[in-house]
Amino acid sequence: MNAENIDHIGVAVENIDQAIKFYQEVLGMKLVHFEVLEDRGIKVAFLTGQNGETAIELMEPINHYDINNTVAKFLKNRGQGLHHIAIKVSDIQKSLEELSGKGLQLIDTKPRKGARGHLVAFVHPKSAMGILLELVQPQE
Ligand code: ZN
């Protein structure tokens, strides 16, 4: 696989509006994207520093009591905090095949449409040094 850069760092939050305010007003970051992902049951916000580059992705479940929602479950079990790291690749399908060939446990064997319309797929933390890893292939 060929990691191009760190696309974003995913953070689970209890209240996305409050979290956005914190990142904007306390840290001086700018909101570059906000989206409700109905199929994943979450609201997401992307913020970057003033120079852009790597973003912070804030995620809040639409329904905090949905036991099938992975972010709601994460918040309940571990509280707010670092959820995943996303690496940008140019060919996500090829990257997944390569990682699978190396015996890594994939959560998604096929890429799916994620935030910002990009193709995404997750790799299990058990296979990635304890970090939930997301691969991202931007769609132009
Ligand atoms: Zn992400």
PDB file of C-alpha atoms in Angstrom, residues 20 22 24 59 64 73 108 128 138:
ATOM      1  CA  ILE A  20     -17.257  22.639  16.536  1.00  0.00           C
ATOM      2  CA  PHE A  22     -14.429  24.501  20.750  1.00  0.00           C
ATOM      3  CA  GLN A  24     -13.199  27.111  16.106  1.00  0.00           C
ATOM      4  CA  MET A  59     -18.648  12.543  14.715  1.00  0.00           C
ATOM      5  CA  HIS A  64     -27.236   8.349  21.109  1.00  0.00           C
ATOM      6  CA  LYS A  73     -21.484   2.385  21.276  1.00  0.00           C
ATOM      7  CA  ASP A 108     -14.983  -3.386   4.821  1.00  0.00           C
ATOM      8  CA  ALA A 128      -3.455  -2.096  12.844  1.00  0.00           C
ATOM      9  CA  PRO A 138     -11.056  11.116  -2.701  1.00  0.00           C
TER      10      PRO A 138
END
